[in-house]
Coordinates of C-alpha atoms (C1' of nucleotides) in Angstrom, one line a residue:
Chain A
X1370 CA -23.8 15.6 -25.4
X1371 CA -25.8 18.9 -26.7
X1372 CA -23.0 21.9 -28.7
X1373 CA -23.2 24.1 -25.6
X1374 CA -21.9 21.0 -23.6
X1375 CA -19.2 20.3 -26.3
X1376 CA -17.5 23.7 -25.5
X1377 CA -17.7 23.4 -22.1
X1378 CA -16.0 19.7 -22.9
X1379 CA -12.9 21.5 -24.1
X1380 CA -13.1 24.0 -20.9
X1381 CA -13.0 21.0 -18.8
X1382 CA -10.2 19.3 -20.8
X1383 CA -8.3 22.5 -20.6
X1384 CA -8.8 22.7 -16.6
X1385 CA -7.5 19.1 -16.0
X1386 CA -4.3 19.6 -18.4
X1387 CA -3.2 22.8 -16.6
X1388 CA -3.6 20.9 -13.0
X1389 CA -1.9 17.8 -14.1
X1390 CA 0.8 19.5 -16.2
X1391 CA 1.6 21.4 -13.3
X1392 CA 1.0 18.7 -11.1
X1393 CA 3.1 16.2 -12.9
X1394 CA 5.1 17.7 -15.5
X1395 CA 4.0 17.4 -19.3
X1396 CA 5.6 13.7 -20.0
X1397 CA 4.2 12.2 -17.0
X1398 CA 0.6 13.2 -17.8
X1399 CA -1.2 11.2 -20.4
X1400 CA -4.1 12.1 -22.3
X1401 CA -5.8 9.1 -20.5
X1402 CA -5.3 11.6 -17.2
X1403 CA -6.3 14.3 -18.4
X1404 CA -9.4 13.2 -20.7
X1405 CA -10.7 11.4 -17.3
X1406 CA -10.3 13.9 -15.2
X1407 CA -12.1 16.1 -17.2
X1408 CA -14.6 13.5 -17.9
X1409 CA -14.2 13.6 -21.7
X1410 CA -12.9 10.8 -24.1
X1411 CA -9.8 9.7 -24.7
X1412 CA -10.3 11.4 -28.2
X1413 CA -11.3 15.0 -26.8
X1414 CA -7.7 16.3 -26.7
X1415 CA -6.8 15.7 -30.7
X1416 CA -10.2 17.1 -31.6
X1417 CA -10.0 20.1 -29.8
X1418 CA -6.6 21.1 -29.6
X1419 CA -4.9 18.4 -32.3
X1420 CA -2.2 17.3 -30.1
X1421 CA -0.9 17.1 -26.6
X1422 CA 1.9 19.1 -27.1
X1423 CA -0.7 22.0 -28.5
X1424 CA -2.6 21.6 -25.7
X1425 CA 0.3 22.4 -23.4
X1426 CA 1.0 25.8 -25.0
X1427 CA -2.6 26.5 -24.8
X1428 CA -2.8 25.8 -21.0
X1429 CA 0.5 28.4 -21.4
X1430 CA -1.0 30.9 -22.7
X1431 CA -4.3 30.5 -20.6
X1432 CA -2.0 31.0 -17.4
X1433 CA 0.3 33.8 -18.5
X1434 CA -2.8 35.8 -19.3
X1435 CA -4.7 34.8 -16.1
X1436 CA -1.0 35.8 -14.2
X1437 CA -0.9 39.2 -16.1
X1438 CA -4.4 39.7 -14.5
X1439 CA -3.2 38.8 -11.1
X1440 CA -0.2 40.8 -11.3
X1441 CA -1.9 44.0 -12.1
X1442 CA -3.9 43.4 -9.1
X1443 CA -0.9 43.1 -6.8
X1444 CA 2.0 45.3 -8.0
X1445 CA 1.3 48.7 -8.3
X1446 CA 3.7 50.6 -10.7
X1447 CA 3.6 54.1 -9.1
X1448 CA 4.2 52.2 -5.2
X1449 CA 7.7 53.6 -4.4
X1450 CA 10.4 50.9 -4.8
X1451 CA 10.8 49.6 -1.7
X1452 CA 6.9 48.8 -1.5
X1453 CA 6.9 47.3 -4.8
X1454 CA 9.3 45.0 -3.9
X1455 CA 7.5 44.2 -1.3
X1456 CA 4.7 43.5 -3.2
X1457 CA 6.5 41.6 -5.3
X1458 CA 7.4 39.0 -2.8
X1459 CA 4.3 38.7 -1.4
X1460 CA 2.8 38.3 -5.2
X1461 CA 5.1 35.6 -5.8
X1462 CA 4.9 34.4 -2.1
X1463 CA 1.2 34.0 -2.8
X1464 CA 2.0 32.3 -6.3
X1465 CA 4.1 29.5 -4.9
X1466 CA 2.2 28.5 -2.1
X1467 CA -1.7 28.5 -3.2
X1468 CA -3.2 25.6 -4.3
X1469 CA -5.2 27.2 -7.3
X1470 CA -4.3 28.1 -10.6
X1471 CA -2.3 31.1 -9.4
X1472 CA -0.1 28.5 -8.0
X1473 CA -0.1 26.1 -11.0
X1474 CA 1.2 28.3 -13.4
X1475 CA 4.4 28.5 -10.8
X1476 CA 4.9 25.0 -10.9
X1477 CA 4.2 24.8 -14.6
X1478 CA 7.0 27.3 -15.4
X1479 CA 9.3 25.5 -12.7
X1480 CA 9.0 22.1 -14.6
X1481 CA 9.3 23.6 -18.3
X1482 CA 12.8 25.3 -16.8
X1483 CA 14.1 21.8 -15.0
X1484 CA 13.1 19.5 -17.6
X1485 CA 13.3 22.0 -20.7
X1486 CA 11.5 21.0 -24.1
X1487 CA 11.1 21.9 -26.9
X1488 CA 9.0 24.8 -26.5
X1489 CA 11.0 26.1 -23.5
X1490 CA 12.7 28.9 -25.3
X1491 CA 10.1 30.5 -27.1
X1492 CA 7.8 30.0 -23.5
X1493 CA 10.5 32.0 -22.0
X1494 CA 10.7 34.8 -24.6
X1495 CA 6.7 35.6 -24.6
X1496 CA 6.5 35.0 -20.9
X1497 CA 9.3 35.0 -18.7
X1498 CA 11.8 37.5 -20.0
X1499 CA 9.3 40.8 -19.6
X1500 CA 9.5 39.9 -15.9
X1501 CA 13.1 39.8 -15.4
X1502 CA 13.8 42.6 -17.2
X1503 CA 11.3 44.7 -15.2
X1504 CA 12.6 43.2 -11.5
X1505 CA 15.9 44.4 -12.8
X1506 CA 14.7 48.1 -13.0
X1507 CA 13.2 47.6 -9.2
X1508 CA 16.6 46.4 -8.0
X1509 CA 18.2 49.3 -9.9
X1510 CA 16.2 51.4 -8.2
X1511 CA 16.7 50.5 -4.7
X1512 CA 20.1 49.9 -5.1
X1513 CA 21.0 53.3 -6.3
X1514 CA 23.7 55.0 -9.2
X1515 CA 27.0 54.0 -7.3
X1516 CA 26.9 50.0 -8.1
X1517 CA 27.6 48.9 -11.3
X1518 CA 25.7 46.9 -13.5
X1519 CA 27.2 43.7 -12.6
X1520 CA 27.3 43.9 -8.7
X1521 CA 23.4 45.1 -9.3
X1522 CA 22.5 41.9 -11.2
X1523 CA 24.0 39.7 -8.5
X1524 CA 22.2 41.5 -6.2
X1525 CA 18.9 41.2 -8.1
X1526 CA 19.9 37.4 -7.9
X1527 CA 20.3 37.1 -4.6
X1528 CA 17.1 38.6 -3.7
X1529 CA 15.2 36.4 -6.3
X1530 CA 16.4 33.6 -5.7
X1531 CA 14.7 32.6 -2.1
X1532 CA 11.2 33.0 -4.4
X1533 CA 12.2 30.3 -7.1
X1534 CA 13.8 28.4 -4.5
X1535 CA 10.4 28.0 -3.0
X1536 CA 8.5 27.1 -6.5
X1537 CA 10.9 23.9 -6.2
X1538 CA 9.8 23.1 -2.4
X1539 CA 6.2 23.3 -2.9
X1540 CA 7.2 21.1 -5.5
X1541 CA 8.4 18.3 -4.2
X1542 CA 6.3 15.7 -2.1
X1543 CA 8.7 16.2 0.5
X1544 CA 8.0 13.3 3.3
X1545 CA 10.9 13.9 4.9
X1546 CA 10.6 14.4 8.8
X1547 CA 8.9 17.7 8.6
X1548 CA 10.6 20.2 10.5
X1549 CA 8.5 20.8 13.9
X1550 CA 7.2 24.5 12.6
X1551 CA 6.0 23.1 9.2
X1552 CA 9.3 24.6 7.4
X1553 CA 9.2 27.8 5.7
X1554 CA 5.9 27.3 3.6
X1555 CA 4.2 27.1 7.0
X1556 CA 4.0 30.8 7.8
X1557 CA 3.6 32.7 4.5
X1558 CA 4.1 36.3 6.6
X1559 CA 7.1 35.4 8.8
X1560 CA 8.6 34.0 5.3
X1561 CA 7.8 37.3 3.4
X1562 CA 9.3 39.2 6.7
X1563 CA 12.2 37.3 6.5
X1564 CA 12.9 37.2 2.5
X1565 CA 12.0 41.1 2.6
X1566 CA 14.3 42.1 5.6
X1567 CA 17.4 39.8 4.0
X1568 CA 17.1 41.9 1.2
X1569 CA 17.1 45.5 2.4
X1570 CA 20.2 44.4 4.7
X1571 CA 22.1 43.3 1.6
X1572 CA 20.9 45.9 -0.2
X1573 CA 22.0 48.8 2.3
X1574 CA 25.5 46.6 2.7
X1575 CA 26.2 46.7 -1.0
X1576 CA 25.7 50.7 -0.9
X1577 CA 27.5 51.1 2.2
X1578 CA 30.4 49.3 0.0
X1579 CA 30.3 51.1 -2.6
X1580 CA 30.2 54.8 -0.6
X1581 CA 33.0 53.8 1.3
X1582 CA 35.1 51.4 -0.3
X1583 CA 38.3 51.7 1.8
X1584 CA 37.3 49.5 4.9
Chain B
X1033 CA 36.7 -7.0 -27.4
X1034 CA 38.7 -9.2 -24.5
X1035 CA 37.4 -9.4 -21.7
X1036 CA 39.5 -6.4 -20.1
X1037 CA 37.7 -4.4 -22.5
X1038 CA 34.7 -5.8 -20.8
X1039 CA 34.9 -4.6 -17.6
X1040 CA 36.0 -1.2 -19.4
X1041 CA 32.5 -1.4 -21.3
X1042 CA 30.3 -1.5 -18.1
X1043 CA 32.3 1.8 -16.9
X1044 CA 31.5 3.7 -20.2
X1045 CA 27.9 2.9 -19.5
X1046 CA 28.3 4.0 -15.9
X1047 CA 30.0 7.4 -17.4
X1048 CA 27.5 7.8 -20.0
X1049 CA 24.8 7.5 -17.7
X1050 CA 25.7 9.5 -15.5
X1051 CA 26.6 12.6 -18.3
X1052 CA 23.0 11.9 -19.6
X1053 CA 20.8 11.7 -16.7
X1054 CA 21.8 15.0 -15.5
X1055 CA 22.1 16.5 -18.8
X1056 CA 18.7 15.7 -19.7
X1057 CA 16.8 13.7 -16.7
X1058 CA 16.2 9.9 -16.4
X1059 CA 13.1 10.1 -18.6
X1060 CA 14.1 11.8 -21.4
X1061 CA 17.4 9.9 -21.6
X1062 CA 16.8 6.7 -23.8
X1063 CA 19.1 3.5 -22.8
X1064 CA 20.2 3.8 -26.6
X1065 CA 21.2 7.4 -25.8
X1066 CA 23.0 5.8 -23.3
X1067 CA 24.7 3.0 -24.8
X1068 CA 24.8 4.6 -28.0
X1069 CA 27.5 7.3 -25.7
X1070 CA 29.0 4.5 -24.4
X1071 CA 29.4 2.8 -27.8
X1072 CA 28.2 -0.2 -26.7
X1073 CA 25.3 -2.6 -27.5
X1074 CA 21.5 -1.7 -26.3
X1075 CA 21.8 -4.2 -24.5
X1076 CA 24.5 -3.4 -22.1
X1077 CA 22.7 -1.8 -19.7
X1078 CA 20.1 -4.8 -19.0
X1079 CA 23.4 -7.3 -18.9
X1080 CA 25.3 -4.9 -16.5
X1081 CA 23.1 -3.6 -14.3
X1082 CA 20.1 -5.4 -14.4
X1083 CA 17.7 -2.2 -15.5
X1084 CA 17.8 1.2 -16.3
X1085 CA 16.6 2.1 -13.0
X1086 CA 19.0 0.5 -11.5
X1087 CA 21.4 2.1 -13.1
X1088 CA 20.7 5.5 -12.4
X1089 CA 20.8 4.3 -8.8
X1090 CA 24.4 3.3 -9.2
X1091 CA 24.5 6.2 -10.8
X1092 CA 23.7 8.1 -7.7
X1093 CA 25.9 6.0 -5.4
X1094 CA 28.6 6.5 -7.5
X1095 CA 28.3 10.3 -7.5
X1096 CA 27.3 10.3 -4.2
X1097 CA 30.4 8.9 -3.2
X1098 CA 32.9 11.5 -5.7
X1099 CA 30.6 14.2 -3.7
X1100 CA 32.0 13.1 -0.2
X1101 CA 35.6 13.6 -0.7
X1102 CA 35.4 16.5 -2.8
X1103 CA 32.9 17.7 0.5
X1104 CA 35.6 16.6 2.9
X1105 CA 38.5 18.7 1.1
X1106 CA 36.6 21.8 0.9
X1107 CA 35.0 22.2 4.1
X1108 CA 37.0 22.1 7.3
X1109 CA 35.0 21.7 10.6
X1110 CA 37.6 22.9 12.8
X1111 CA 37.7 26.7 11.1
X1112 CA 35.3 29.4 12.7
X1113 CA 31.5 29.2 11.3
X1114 CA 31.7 32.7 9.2
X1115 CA 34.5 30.8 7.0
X1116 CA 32.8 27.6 7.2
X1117 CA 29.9 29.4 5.3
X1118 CA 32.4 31.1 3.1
X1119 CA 33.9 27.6 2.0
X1120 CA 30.0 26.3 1.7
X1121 CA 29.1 29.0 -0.6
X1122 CA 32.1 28.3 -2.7
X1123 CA 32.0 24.0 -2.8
X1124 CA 28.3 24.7 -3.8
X1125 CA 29.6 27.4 -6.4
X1126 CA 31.7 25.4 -7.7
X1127 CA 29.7 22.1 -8.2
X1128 CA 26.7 24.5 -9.7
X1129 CA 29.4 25.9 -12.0
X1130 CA 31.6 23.2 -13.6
X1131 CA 31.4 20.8 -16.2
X1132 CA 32.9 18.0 -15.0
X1133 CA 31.1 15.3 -13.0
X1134 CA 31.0 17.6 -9.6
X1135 CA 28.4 19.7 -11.8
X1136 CA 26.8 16.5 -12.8
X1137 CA 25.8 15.3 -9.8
X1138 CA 24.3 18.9 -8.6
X1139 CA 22.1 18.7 -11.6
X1140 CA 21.3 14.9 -10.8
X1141 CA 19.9 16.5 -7.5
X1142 CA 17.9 19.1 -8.8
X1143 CA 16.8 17.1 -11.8
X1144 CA 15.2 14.5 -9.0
X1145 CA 13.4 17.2 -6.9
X1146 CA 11.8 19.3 -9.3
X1147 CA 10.7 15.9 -11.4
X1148 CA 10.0 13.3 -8.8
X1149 CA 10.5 9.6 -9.5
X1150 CA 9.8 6.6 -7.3
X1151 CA 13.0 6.6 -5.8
X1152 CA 13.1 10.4 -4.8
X1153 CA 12.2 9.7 -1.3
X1154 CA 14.8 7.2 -0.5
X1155 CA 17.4 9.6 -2.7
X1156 CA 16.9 12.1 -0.6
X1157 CA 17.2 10.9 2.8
X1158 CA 20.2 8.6 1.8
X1159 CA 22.3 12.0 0.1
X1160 CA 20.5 14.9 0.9
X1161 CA 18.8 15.1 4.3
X1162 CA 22.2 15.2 6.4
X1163 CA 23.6 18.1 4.3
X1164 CA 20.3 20.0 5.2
X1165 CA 21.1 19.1 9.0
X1166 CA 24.7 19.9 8.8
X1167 CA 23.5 23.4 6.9
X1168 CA 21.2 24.4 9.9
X1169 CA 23.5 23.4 12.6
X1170 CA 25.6 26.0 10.9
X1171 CA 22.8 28.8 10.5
X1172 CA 22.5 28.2 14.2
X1173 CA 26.2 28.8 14.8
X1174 CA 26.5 32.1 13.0
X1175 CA 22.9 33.5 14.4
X1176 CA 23.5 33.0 18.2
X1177 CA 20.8 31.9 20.4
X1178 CA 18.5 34.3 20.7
X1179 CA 16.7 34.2 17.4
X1180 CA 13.8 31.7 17.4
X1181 CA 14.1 28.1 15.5
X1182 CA 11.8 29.2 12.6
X1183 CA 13.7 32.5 12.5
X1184 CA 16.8 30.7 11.9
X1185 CA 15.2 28.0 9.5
X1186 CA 13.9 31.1 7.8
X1187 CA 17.8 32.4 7.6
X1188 CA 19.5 29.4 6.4
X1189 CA 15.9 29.3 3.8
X1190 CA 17.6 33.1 2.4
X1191 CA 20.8 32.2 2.4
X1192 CA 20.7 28.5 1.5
X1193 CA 18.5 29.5 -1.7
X1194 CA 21.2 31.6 -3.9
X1195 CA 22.9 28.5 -4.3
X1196 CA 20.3 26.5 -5.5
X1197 CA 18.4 28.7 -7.8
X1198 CA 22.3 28.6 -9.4
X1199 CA 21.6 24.9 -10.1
X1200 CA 18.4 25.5 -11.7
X1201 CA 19.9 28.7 -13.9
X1202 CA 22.9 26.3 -14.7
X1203 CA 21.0 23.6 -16.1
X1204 CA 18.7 25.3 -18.5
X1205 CA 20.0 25.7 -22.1
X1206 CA 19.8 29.4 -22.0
X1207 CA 19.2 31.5 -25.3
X1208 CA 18.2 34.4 -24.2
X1209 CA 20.3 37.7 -25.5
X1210 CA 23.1 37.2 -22.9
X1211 CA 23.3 40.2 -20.4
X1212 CA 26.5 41.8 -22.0
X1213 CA 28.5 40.7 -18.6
X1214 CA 27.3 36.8 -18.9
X1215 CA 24.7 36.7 -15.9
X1216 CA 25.6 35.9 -12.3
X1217 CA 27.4 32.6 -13.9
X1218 CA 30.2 34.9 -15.2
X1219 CA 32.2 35.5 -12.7
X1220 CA 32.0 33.1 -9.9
X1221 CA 34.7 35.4 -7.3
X1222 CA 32.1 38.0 -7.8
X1223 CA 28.8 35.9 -7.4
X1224 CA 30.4 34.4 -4.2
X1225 CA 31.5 37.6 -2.4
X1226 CA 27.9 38.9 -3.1
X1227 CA 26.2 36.2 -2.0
X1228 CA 28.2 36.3 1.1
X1229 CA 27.8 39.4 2.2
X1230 CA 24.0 39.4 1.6
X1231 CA 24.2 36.0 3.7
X1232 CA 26.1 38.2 6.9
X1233 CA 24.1 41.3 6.5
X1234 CA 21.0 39.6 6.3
X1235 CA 21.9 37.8 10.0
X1236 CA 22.9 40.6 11.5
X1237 CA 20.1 42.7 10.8
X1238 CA 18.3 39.7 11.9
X1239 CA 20.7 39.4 15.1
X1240 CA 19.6 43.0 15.9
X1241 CA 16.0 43.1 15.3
X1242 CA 16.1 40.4 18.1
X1243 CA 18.6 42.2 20.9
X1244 CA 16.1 45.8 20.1
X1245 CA 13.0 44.0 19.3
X1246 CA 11.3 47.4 20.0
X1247 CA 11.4 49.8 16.9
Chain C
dA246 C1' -38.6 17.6 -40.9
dG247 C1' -34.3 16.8 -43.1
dA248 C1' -29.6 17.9 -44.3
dA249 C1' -25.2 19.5 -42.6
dA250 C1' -22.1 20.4 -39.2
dT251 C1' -20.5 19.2 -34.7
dA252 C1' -19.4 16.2 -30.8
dT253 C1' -18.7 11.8 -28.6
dG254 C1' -17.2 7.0 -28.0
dA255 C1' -14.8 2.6 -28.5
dA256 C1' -11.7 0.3 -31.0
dA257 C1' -7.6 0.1 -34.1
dT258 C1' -3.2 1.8 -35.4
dT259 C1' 1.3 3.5 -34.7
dT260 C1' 5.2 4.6 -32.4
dG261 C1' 8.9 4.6 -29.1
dC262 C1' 11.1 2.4 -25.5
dG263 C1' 12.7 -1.0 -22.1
dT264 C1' 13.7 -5.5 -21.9
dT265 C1' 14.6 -10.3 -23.4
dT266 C1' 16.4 -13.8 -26.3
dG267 C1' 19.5 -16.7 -28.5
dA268 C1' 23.1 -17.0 -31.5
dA269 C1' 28.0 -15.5 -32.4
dT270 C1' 32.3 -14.0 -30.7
dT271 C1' 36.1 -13.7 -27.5
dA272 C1' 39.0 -14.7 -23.3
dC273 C1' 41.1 -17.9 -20.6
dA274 C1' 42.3 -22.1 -18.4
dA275 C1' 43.1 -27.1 -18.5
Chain D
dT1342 C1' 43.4 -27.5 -28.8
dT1343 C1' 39.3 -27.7 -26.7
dG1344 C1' 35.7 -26.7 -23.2
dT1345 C1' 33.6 -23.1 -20.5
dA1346 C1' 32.2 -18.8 -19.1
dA1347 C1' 31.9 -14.0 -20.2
dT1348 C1' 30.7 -10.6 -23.5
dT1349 C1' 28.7 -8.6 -27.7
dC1350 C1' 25.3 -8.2 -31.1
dA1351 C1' 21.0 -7.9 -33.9
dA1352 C1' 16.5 -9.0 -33.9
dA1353 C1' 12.3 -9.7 -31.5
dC1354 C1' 8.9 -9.0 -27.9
dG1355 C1' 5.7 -6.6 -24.9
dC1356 C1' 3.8 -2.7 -23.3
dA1357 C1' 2.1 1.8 -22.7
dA1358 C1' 0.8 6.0 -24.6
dA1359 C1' -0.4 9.2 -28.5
dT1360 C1' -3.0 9.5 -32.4
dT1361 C1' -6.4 8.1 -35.9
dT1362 C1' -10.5 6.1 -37.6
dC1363 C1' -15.0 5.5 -38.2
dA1364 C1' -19.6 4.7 -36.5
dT1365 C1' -23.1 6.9 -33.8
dA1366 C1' -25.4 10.6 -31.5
dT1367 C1' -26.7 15.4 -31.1
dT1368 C1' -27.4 20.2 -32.5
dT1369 C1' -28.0 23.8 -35.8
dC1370 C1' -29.8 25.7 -39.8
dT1371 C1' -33.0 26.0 -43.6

DNA sequence: AGAAATATGAAATTTGCGTTTGAATTACAA
DNA sequence: TTGTAATTCAAACGCAAATTTCATATTTCT
């Protein structure tokens, strides 16, 4: 086609390796899918981004930066704690259960983590660490002075833990008799209720604890 | 070798197989890898058990069955439900946590959900689906009768997730600067009582926002 | 318009892996 | 000892997927 079509090629090519690689995973996609489902030839993905693997930390970096966007939108640093917490489980709520490219970059950190490469680390330095470091801050926050650094952490854990949990449902094409109510990616709110109220009780149990020890 | 040896050879494949499929997944684990382990001839597999796909089904069978018993001797159905969960969190612990073949076969699982293969479907309902029954009947047992079915799937969703975000934290070859106390994975007593009592205070809030549904 | 750069397409090449083959070796029983 | 079946081994095959090649088409620039 015409030059303006020939960047919009590698756009497209770009576009279908993100949703496949999140789809499928990075070894289970060929070029073959990708190239045809972004209508380009077979050749399209070593002349633009001179390998598959390249292409997979350019789809990375596309959806980090796409995420940071997103995340500005939804957390907002001056919320008080409790809120942002909040906030943060709905944002990630929102992340694991859309169908867009909000929700692909879930799945594509997901698979990286379970199947881990040999990019994983560094993708983990640039993009994951900064996160956990700043949730650890949040849970510090809520959870007071009193608790130590290690009871904090495993607190921070437990709280987490029902959002990656559901990265790996959405994940799987899960035929199994499905629950009468859909299962817990049916009702986004009543899921966010729940995963928000579980962690205020724990929270308040591990200060009540930790004021009064003896008991 | 004699032909005891023989019989020996098609169990070092078996054990290799089973180390390197959850260490690395079925894909990424060659049948050289495999044999290589097992130091026996590439052709080994093919001659004992017909392909590698079939061998990581035996695979599964053969963990599956390892799983049971080591099930059966941690969990007791006669005690009360609140220990029953305690001895749950602690089998699940345990498996996420060692190195030995019980930590195998947790990876196995989660290596098969988060990377689906053509035999996931039938893996799961074989292995997995009755655990997630038993798991709920207990949910049920500790949350009384008042909270709603999705409430209480919701519940056992919070509670049941700690443990498997463990398997997903265990299995990636983590080399990020260490938290100076070694991450949740450190101290298992101390990950277990926390995720405990987030488990109980998290039902009982949930017990009393359903007896004072008002406020 | 014509030359240079850029983009596309189809076919060829290369590589890695699972599997097969057939010969060589070993175990065991008659 | 000799025949038979089981096992081991190295090499070869077949296939699928990534990458390269090179010819052709299109755009840009002068």
């Amino acid at each position: 086609m015409n030059r303006t079509d020939g960047t919009a090629t590698s756009e497209r090519v770009l576009q279908a390796a993100y949703e496949l690689f999140s789809a499928k995973g990075f070894h289970a996609t060929t070029t073959q899918d990708i190239c045809s489902l972004a209508q380009a030839n077979i050749a399209a993905v070593n002349y633009y981004y001179g390998s598959k693997e390249n292409l997979y930390l350019e789809v990375w970096r596309h959806a980090a930066e796409q995420t940071q966007h997103h995340w500005e939108e939804c957390i907002h640093e001056d919320s008080p704690p409790e809120e942002q917490l909040r906030q943060f489980i709905a944002f990630r709520l929102e992340a694991a259960l859309s169908d867009d490219e909000r929700g692909w970059f879930t799945q594509l950190i997901h698979r990286e983590m379970s199947n881990p490469g040999p990019l994983t680390e560094e993708l983990g330095q640039r993009y994951l660490f900064p996160r956990v470091l700043w949730f650890q801050e949040l849970v510090r926050a809520l959870v007071g002075d009193k608790v130590s650094e290690r009871q904090m952490r495993l607190a921070g854990f437990c709280i987490h833990s029902p959002l990656m949990h559901l990265h790996e449902m959405r994940m799987r094409p899960d035929r199994r008799p499905p629950p009468p109510d859909g299962g817990p990616l049916a009702d986004p709110e009543a899921l966010a209720d729940t995963v928000y109220t579980f962690a205020l009780a724990g929270l308040r149990e591990l200060r009540r604890l930790h004021e009064e020890p003896n008991r």
